């Protein structure tokens, strides 16, 4: 095995403060994904410290098992459940933060007072590592001689955990699955009692510069239709500001129209959208939302053109 | 090098982990704080293995890692299960026994 000859002190003074900073990031970041990233950062630094302290196999296992497997599992679950909302900052128990900080400082102080002073100087692992020809060989000799029964027990533990995770994550259906007819009947009942629109939800907006699913459709009055974008995007606030875009398009149209008017006096009617159905104005948002996306921008432009003439 | 410093670092990390566990209400972040405390314990084991010049501490750290991996699989599936029934990962949401 290649000896890792980096001076332990240097590694400690680099990785130690970084680990403390990462640990504070884990606690203080409001978004769980940032917390997970800080945690992975702490674990990688810890692996570097292990490597410098004569435990190269443990350093590799730290990166593979913790950073590679456990943190990925955390991120997977984070993606499954509620990555869209940040943690609430409201204290449910009065003065919880202050008392918790005091308790944490107390715990750290107790540990430092209890085990923070080693009487002997560090013996080093060189002789122990060399006894069997290396760190890996030494650990193997330990695992398969003195610790063989605990080692076997961990295999039982892992199998139990795998089976347990499968049993827990299995989705047992509590109620029978609804048929299509039942769902249609439910929709019509919701329409009859609460007036919920029974048809499909409106499409996302198709504007001159954006047509992604993050673009909300415009209602006839120029406001955005909340039903036309995903709730998750709305919750994150990651939607395009469509009214601003349509205003921009209207301004561009007006500019082009003014230019055309200045150069060539006889302007053909640029956009003939035909007579608008009168019922559109008084209709409910859900009925017209599918018609809305383009109409907001182009109507404003047509109006601007007509005004400028 | 002075092993006391590493032990103090482990104690600080453990304290920060305890702080997060007690303050954060997102179950996933609280769970990550538990992992941080386990890592601090591992750091103590490796340091002590270095101090005593034997490999037993490192073997113990391996066992801690195995137990942590098993704990994470079961714990995360419990969190997913709670999310399915309560639509929330907040630890305040799981209050069925209180009501």
Short mmCIF file of C-alpha atoms in Angstrom, two decimals:
data_model
loop_
_atom_site.label_atom_id
_atom_site.label_comp_id
_atom_site.label_asym_id
_atom_site.label_seq_id
_atom_site.Cartn_x
_atom_site.Cartn_y
_atom_site.Cartn_z
CA UNK A 1 0.00 0.00 0.00
CA UNK A 2 1.27 3.45 -0.83
CA UNK A 3 1.90 5.32 2.41
CA UNK A 4 0.08 8.62 2.60
CA UNK A 5 2.91 10.80 3.84
CA UNK A 6 1.09 14.13 4.06
CA UNK A 7 1.74 15.79 7.37
CA UNK A 8 -1.33 15.17 9.55
CA UNK A 9 -1.18 18.62 11.12
CA UNK A 10 -1.49 20.39 7.77
CA UNK A 11 -4.45 18.24 6.72
CA UNK A 12 -6.11 18.80 10.08
CA UNK A 13 -5.81 22.58 9.95
CA UNK A 14 -7.16 22.65 6.40
CA UNK A 15 -9.96 20.10 6.76
CA UNK A 16 -10.99 20.88 10.33
CA UNK A 17 -12.26 24.44 9.79
CA UNK A 18 -13.84 23.40 6.48
CA UNK A 19 -15.68 20.59 8.26
CA UNK A 20 -16.98 22.93 10.94
CA UNK A 21 -18.11 25.39 8.26
CA UNK A 22 -19.83 22.59 6.33
CA UNK A 23 -21.52 21.36 9.50
CA UNK A 24 -22.85 24.85 10.18
CA UNK A 25 -24.06 24.97 6.58
CA UNK A 26 -25.92 21.70 7.16
CA UNK A 27 -27.73 23.22 10.11
CA UNK A 28 -28.29 26.74 8.79
CA UNK A 29 -29.26 26.34 5.11
CA UNK A 30 -33.02 26.58 4.74
CA UNK A 31 -33.15 24.46 1.58
CA UNK A 32 -32.66 20.76 2.23
CA UNK A 33 -30.63 20.22 -0.95
CA UNK A 34 -28.03 22.76 0.19
CA UNK A 35 -27.91 21.00 3.54
CA UNK A 36 -27.27 17.69 1.80
CA UNK A 37 -24.47 19.26 -0.23
CA UNK A 38 -22.85 20.65 2.94
CA UNK A 39 -23.10 17.21 4.52
CA UNK A 40 -21.35 15.60 1.54
CA UNK A 41 -18.64 18.27 1.82
CA UNK A 42 -18.10 17.44 5.50
CA UNK A 43 -17.86 13.73 4.68
CA UNK A 44 -15.25 14.23 1.94
CA UNK A 45 -13.14 16.35 4.30
CA UNK A 46 -13.50 13.69 6.97
CA UNK A 47 -12.23 11.11 4.46
CA UNK A 48 -9.16 13.27 3.83
CA UNK A 49 -8.54 13.45 7.56
CA UNK A 50 -8.87 9.66 7.86
CA UNK A 51 -6.34 9.20 5.08
CA UNK A 52 -3.90 11.50 6.85
CA UNK A 53 -4.37 9.65 10.14
CA UNK A 54 -3.22 6.29 8.80
CA UNK A 55 -6.61 4.85 7.83
CA UNK A 56 -6.59 4.78 4.02
CA UNK A 57 -9.12 1.96 3.71
CA UNK A 58 -11.51 3.77 6.01
CA UNK A 59 -11.05 6.94 3.96
CA UNK A 60 -12.04 5.06 0.80
CA UNK A 61 -15.00 3.46 2.56
CA UNK A 62 -16.04 6.87 3.89
CA UNK A 63 -16.21 8.28 0.38
CA UNK A 64 -17.80 5.20 -1.20
CA UNK A 65 -20.30 4.36 1.51
CA UNK A 66 -21.17 7.76 2.97
CA UNK A 67 -20.68 10.24 0.16
CA UNK A 68 -21.46 7.82 -2.63
CA UNK A 69 -24.26 5.67 -1.28
CA UNK A 70 -25.84 7.30 1.75
CA UNK A 71 -25.86 10.88 0.50
CA UNK A 72 -27.19 9.76 -2.89
CA UNK A 73 -29.97 7.93 -1.09
CA UNK A 74 -30.73 11.12 0.83
CA UNK A 75 -30.82 13.14 -2.37
CA UNK A 76 -33.09 10.59 -4.04
CA UNK A 77 -35.58 10.79 -1.20
CA UNK A 78 -35.23 14.58 -1.20
CA UNK A 79 -36.23 14.62 -4.87
CA UNK A 80 -39.19 12.35 -4.10
CA UNK A 81 -40.55 14.28 -1.14
CA UNK A 82 -40.86 18.01 -1.03
CA UNK A 83 -37.77 19.45 -2.66
CA UNK A 84 -39.96 22.40 -3.58
CA UNK A 85 -40.45 23.91 -0.16
CA UNK A 86 -37.92 25.40 2.18
CA UNK A 87 -38.08 24.80 5.90
CA UNK A 88 -40.31 27.14 7.86
CA UNK A 89 -38.43 29.48 10.17
CA UNK A 90 -41.23 29.96 12.67
CA UNK A 91 -40.36 28.72 16.13
CA UNK A 92 -43.08 26.41 17.42
CA UNK A 93 -41.63 26.36 20.92
CA UNK A 94 -40.77 29.73 22.42
CA UNK A 95 -37.05 30.31 22.88
CA UNK A 96 -36.24 26.92 21.34
CA UNK A 97 -33.24 28.15 19.34
CA UNK A 98 -31.51 29.82 22.28
CA UNK A 99 -31.94 26.88 24.62
CA UNK A 100 -30.96 24.42 21.91
CA UNK A 101 -27.77 26.36 21.15
CA UNK A 102 -26.94 26.39 24.87
CA UNK A 103 -27.60 22.65 25.09
CA UNK A 104 -25.42 21.95 22.05
CA UNK A 105 -22.57 24.00 23.47
CA UNK A 106 -23.03 22.14 26.73
CA UNK A 107 -22.87 18.76 24.99
CA UNK A 108 -19.71 19.72 23.12
CA UNK A 109 -18.18 21.08 26.32
CA UNK A 110 -19.04 17.90 28.22
CA UNK A 111 -17.46 15.73 25.53
CA UNK A 112 -14.33 17.88 25.44
CA UNK A 113 -14.10 17.77 29.24
CA UNK A 114 -14.74 14.04 29.29
CA UNK A 115 -12.59 12.61 26.51
CA UNK A 116 -10.83 15.66 25.08
CA UNK A 117 -7.56 15.08 26.86
CA UNK A 118 -5.40 12.13 25.94
CA UNK A 119 -2.60 11.49 28.41
CA UNK A 120 -0.29 9.64 26.09
CA UNK A 121 1.25 10.96 22.92
CA UNK A 122 -0.01 9.42 19.71
CA UNK A 123 1.59 6.02 19.16
CA UNK A 124 0.95 6.12 15.41
CA UNK A 125 -0.30 3.31 13.25
CA UNK A 126 2.87 2.51 11.36
CA UNK A 127 3.79 -0.58 13.38
CA UNK A 128 0.19 -1.83 13.48
CA UNK A 129 -0.20 -1.28 9.73
CA UNK A 130 3.05 -3.05 8.98
CA UNK A 131 2.29 -6.10 11.16
CA UNK A 132 0.43 -7.83 8.34
CA UNK A 133 1.98 -5.92 5.48
CA UNK A 134 -0.43 -2.98 5.25
CA UNK A 135 -3.57 -1.29 6.52
CA UNK A 136 -5.94 -3.37 4.41
CA UNK A 137 -4.28 -6.65 5.32
CA UNK A 138 -4.23 -5.70 8.99
CA UNK A 139 -7.93 -4.84 8.97
CA UNK A 140 -8.71 -8.09 7.13
CA UNK A 141 -6.81 -10.08 9.73
CA UNK A 142 -8.79 -8.31 12.49
CA UNK A 143 -12.17 -8.76 10.77
CA UNK A 144 -11.74 -12.45 10.01
CA UNK A 145 -10.12 -13.48 13.27
CA UNK A 146 -11.07 -11.54 16.35
CA UNK A 147 -14.19 -9.84 14.98
CA UNK A 148 -15.55 -12.62 12.77
CA UNK A 149 -18.81 -13.05 14.70
CA UNK A 150 -19.72 -9.35 14.75
CA UNK A 151 -18.82 -9.33 11.06
CA UNK A 152 -21.27 -12.15 10.38
CA UNK A 153 -23.89 -10.36 12.44
CA UNK A 154 -23.56 -7.25 10.28
CA UNK A 155 -24.47 -9.31 7.23
CA UNK A 156 -27.66 -10.39 9.01
CA UNK A 157 -28.29 -6.74 9.91
CA UNK A 158 -27.86 -5.62 6.31
CA UNK A 159 -30.22 -8.27 4.99
CA UNK A 160 -32.79 -7.37 7.63
CA UNK A 161 -32.47 -3.68 6.73
CA UNK A 162 -32.88 -4.39 3.02
CA UNK A 163 -35.98 -6.51 3.61
CA UNK A 164 -37.32 -3.92 6.06
CA UNK A 165 -36.84 -1.08 3.60
CA UNK A 166 -38.64 -3.07 0.89
CA UNK A 167 -41.54 -3.87 3.20
CA UNK A 168 -41.84 -0.29 4.43
CA UNK A 169 -41.55 1.32 1.01
CA UNK A 170 -44.06 -1.04 -0.55
CA UNK A 171 -47.19 0.84 -1.46
CA UNK A 172 -50.13 -1.04 -0.02
CA UNK A 173 -53.37 0.18 -1.57
CA UNK A 174 -55.86 1.06 1.16
CA UNK A 175 -58.88 1.59 -1.08
CA UNK A 176 -59.77 -0.15 -4.36
CA UNK A 177 -58.53 1.59 -7.46
CA UNK A 178 -61.09 3.90 -9.07
CA UNK A 179 -62.33 2.99 -12.51
CA UNK A 180 -62.54 5.52 -15.31
CA UNK A 181 -66.32 5.65 -15.05
CA UNK A 182 -66.14 6.46 -11.36
CA UNK A 183 -63.62 9.24 -11.93
CA UNK A 184 -65.78 10.74 -14.70
CA UNK A 185 -68.81 10.63 -12.41
CA UNK A 186 -66.78 12.37 -9.68
CA UNK A 187 -65.77 15.11 -12.08
CA UNK A 188 -69.31 15.74 -13.18
CA UNK A 189 -70.48 15.79 -9.57
CA UNK A 190 -67.80 18.34 -8.69
CA UNK A 191 -68.97 20.41 -11.65
CA UNK A 192 -72.59 20.20 -10.55
CA UNK A 193 -71.97 20.98 -6.88
CA UNK A 194 -68.88 23.21 -6.74
CA UNK A 195 -68.69 24.40 -10.35
CA UNK A 196 -65.25 22.92 -10.93
CA UNK A 197 -64.39 22.89 -14.62
CA UNK A 198 -64.78 19.24 -15.75
CA UNK A 199 -62.48 19.42 -18.77
CA UNK A 200 -58.73 19.40 -19.12
CA UNK A 201 -56.59 22.05 -17.44
CA UNK A 202 -55.43 24.93 -19.68
CA UNK A 203 -52.17 24.64 -21.58
CA UNK A 204 -49.13 26.60 -20.59
CA UNK A 205 -48.71 29.90 -22.38
CA UNK A 206 -47.24 30.18 -25.88
CA UNK A 207 -45.69 33.63 -26.04
CA UNK A 208 -43.37 34.98 -28.73
CA UNK A 209 -40.22 34.44 -26.66
CA UNK A 210 -41.19 31.59 -24.32
CA UNK A 211 -43.28 28.48 -24.66
CA UNK A 212 -41.87 26.35 -21.84
CA UNK A 213 -44.10 24.73 -19.22
CA UNK A 214 -42.98 27.47 -16.82
CA UNK A 215 -44.84 30.08 -18.90
CA UNK A 216 -48.31 30.70 -17.48
CA UNK A 217 -51.14 31.34 -19.88
CA UNK A 218 -52.74 34.78 -19.96
CA UNK A 219 -56.40 35.29 -19.20
CA UNK A 220 -58.41 37.74 -21.36
CA UNK A 221 -57.89 40.50 -18.81
CA UNK A 222 -54.08 40.11 -19.04
CA UNK A 223 -53.56 38.40 -15.69
CA UNK A 224 -51.95 34.97 -15.51
CA UNK A 225 -53.87 31.72 -15.14
CA UNK A 226 -52.57 29.81 -12.14
CA UNK A 227 -54.06 26.56 -13.44
CA UNK A 228 -51.89 26.58 -16.56
CA UNK A 229 -48.60 25.86 -14.76
CA UNK A 230 -47.58 23.11 -12.38
CA UNK A 231 -48.21 23.71 -8.69
CA UNK A 232 -44.60 22.83 -7.91
CA UNK A 233 -43.31 25.60 -10.20
CA UNK A 234 -45.79 28.05 -8.69
CA UNK A 235 -44.65 27.07 -5.20
CA UNK A 236 -41.01 27.66 -6.08
CA UNK A 237 -41.87 30.93 -7.82
CA UNK A 238 -39.99 29.65 -10.86
CA UNK A 239 -42.50 30.86 -13.45
CA UNK A 240 -41.94 33.29 -16.31
CA UNK A 241 -43.43 36.77 -15.84
CA UNK A 242 -45.83 36.59 -18.78
CA UNK A 243 -47.58 40.00 -18.45
CA UNK A 244 -44.18 41.72 -18.65
CA UNK A 245 -43.37 39.68 -21.77
CA UNK A 246 -46.65 40.53 -23.44
CA UNK A 247 -46.12 44.20 -22.61
CA UNK A 248 -42.69 43.94 -24.25
CA UNK A 249 -44.19 42.29 -27.33
CA UNK A 250 -46.88 44.97 -27.53
CA UNK A 251 -44.21 47.67 -27.34
CA UNK A 252 -42.24 45.97 -30.15
CA UNK A 253 -45.37 45.70 -32.30
CA UNK A 254 -46.16 49.35 -31.69
CA UNK A 255 -42.62 50.31 -32.64
CA UNK A 256 -42.75 48.27 -35.87
CA UNK A 257 -46.15 49.70 -36.71
CA UNK A 258 -44.95 53.26 -36.17
CA UNK A 259 -41.91 52.60 -38.38
CA UNK A 260 -44.05 51.13 -41.18
CA UNK A 261 -46.40 54.06 -40.93
CA UNK A 262 -43.53 56.52 -41.26
CA UNK A 263 -42.04 54.89 -44.38
CA UNK A 264 -45.00 53.58 -46.33
CA UNK A 265 -48.23 55.43 -45.70
CA UNK A 266 -50.63 52.79 -47.07
CA UNK A 267 -50.33 50.06 -44.40
CA UNK A 268 -52.20 46.86 -45.04
CA UNK A 269 -54.08 45.54 -42.05
CA UNK A 270 -51.26 43.54 -40.44
CA UNK A 271 -53.13 41.23 -38.18
CA UNK A 272 -56.70 40.39 -39.00
CA UNK A 273 -57.92 38.35 -36.08
CA UNK A 274 -61.54 38.54 -37.15
CA UNK A 275 -64.46 39.53 -34.98
CA UNK A 276 -63.98 38.45 -31.41
CA UNK A 277 -66.82 36.42 -29.94
CA UNK A 278 -68.65 38.66 -27.54
CA UNK A 279 -69.13 35.84 -25.05
CA UNK A 280 -65.38 35.72 -24.45
CA UNK A 281 -65.39 38.78 -22.23
CA UNK A 282 -67.87 37.48 -19.71
CA UNK A 283 -66.75 33.88 -19.67
CA UNK A 284 -65.16 32.17 -16.67
CA UNK A 285 -61.37 31.83 -16.62
CA UNK A 286 -61.43 28.07 -16.97
CA UNK A 287 -63.51 28.26 -20.13
CA UNK A 288 -61.29 30.73 -21.92
CA UNK A 289 -57.88 29.86 -20.61
CA UNK A 290 -57.10 27.67 -23.60
CA UNK A 291 -57.79 30.58 -25.91
CA UNK A 292 -55.88 32.97 -23.73
CA UNK A 293 -52.14 32.40 -24.34
CA UNK A 294 -51.68 34.24 -27.61
CA UNK A 295 -54.61 36.57 -27.33
CA UNK A 296 -53.12 38.57 -24.47
CA UNK A 297 -50.04 39.53 -26.44
CA UNK A 298 -51.51 39.83 -29.91
CA UNK A 299 -54.65 41.67 -28.84
CA UNK A 300 -52.62 44.27 -27.04
CA UNK A 301 -50.46 44.64 -30.13
CA UNK A 302 -53.47 45.03 -32.40
CA UNK A 303 -54.94 47.59 -30.09
CA UNK A 304 -51.68 49.50 -30.05
CA UNK A 305 -51.55 49.46 -33.82
CA UNK A 306 -55.05 50.73 -34.08
CA UNK A 307 -54.31 53.47 -31.62
CA UNK A 308 -51.23 54.56 -33.50
CA UNK A 309 -53.07 54.78 -36.81
CA UNK B 1 0.29 15.55 15.98
CA UNK B 2 -1.74 16.38 19.03
CA UNK B 3 -4.73 14.00 19.18
CA UNK B 4 -6.56 16.33 21.59
CA UNK B 5 -7.29 18.75 18.75
CA UNK B 6 -8.99 16.04 16.67
CA UNK B 7 -11.06 15.01 19.66
CA UNK B 8 -12.16 18.62 20.14
CA UNK B 9 -13.09 18.80 16.47
CA UNK B 10 -15.16 15.63 16.88
CA UNK B 11 -16.88 17.12 19.94
CA UNK B 12 -17.69 20.33 18.03
CA UNK B 13 -19.10 18.35 15.11
CA UNK B 14 -21.17 16.27 17.50
CA UNK B 15 -22.49 19.44 19.13
CA UNK B 16 -23.42 20.98 15.78
CA UNK B 17 -25.17 17.74 14.84
CA UNK B 18 -27.12 17.80 18.09
CA UNK B 19 -28.01 21.46 17.50
CA UNK B 20 -29.39 20.67 14.05
CA UNK B 21 -31.27 17.62 15.29
CA UNK B 22 -33.02 19.72 17.92
CA UNK B 23 -33.79 22.79 15.78
CA UNK B 24 -34.52 21.59 12.26
CA UNK B 25 -38.02 20.33 11.57
CA UNK B 26 -37.46 18.82 8.14
CA UNK B 27 -37.12 15.12 8.96
CA UNK B 28 -34.49 14.62 6.24
CA UNK B 29 -32.23 17.39 7.56
CA UNK B 30 -32.65 16.14 11.11
CA UNK B 31 -31.66 12.69 9.87
CA UNK B 32 -28.56 14.12 8.19
CA UNK B 33 -27.64 15.71 11.51
CA UNK B 34 -27.78 12.24 13.10
CA UNK B 35 -25.37 11.11 10.39
CA UNK B 36 -23.07 13.99 11.32
CA UNK B 37 -23.08 12.85 14.95
CA UNK B 38 -22.25 9.29 13.86
CA UNK B 39 -19.38 10.65 11.77
CA UNK B 40 -18.06 12.55 14.78
CA UNK B 41 -18.11 9.32 16.78
CA UNK B 42 -16.23 7.60 13.95
CA UNK B 43 -13.62 10.33 14.05
CA UNK B 44 -13.07 9.66 17.76
CA UNK B 45 -12.68 5.93 17.07
CA UNK B 46 -10.09 6.50 14.35
CA UNK B 47 -8.18 9.01 16.48
CA UNK B 48 -8.08 6.63 19.41
CA UNK B 49 -6.94 3.83 17.13
CA UNK B 50 -4.10 6.16 16.12
CA UNK B 51 -3.29 6.99 19.75
CA UNK B 52 -3.20 3.38 20.89
CA UNK B 53 -1.41 2.11 17.83
CA UNK B 54 -3.94 -0.68 17.16
CA UNK B 55 -6.44 -1.29 14.42
CA UNK B 56 -9.40 -2.17 16.67
CA UNK B 57 -10.74 1.39 16.51
CA UNK B 58 -10.82 1.29 12.74
CA UNK B 59 -12.71 -2.01 12.76
CA UNK B 60 -15.22 -0.46 15.15
CA UNK B 61 -15.58 2.52 12.77
CA UNK B 62 -16.35 0.04 9.99
CA UNK B 63 -19.09 -1.51 12.05
CA UNK B 64 -20.50 1.95 12.76
CA UNK B 65 -20.57 2.61 9.00
CA UNK B 66 -22.45 -0.64 8.35
CA UNK B 67 -24.98 0.16 11.04
CA UNK B 68 -25.37 3.70 9.67
CA UNK B 69 -26.04 2.37 6.18
CA UNK B 70 -28.71 -0.02 7.50
CA UNK B 71 -30.21 2.75 9.63
CA UNK B 72 -30.40 5.12 6.66
CA UNK B 73 -32.23 2.65 4.43
CA UNK B 74 -34.86 1.90 7.05
CA UNK B 75 -35.12 5.50 8.26
CA UNK B 76 -35.55 6.95 4.79
CA UNK B 77 -38.23 4.43 3.90
CA UNK B 78 -40.05 5.41 7.10
CA UNK B 79 -39.80 9.09 6.09
CA UNK B 80 -41.19 8.27 2.64
CA UNK B 81 -44.02 6.32 4.26
CA UNK B 82 -44.88 9.21 6.61
CA UNK B 83 -44.77 11.58 3.64
CA UNK B 84 -47.25 9.38 1.80
CA UNK B 85 -49.82 9.55 4.59
CA UNK B 86 -49.24 13.13 5.86
CA UNK B 87 -48.00 14.86 2.66
CA UNK B 88 -45.21 16.49 4.65
CA UNK B 89 -41.66 15.74 5.79
CA UNK B 90 -41.92 18.02 8.81
CA UNK B 91 -41.40 16.21 12.09
CA UNK B 92 -44.32 18.21 13.49
CA UNK B 93 -46.67 16.55 11.01
CA UNK B 94 -46.35 13.10 12.56
CA UNK B 95 -48.49 13.84 15.60
CA UNK B 96 -51.01 11.01 15.44
CA UNK B 97 -50.23 9.81 18.97
CA UNK B 98 -50.70 13.30 20.41
CA UNK B 99 -54.26 13.72 19.17
#
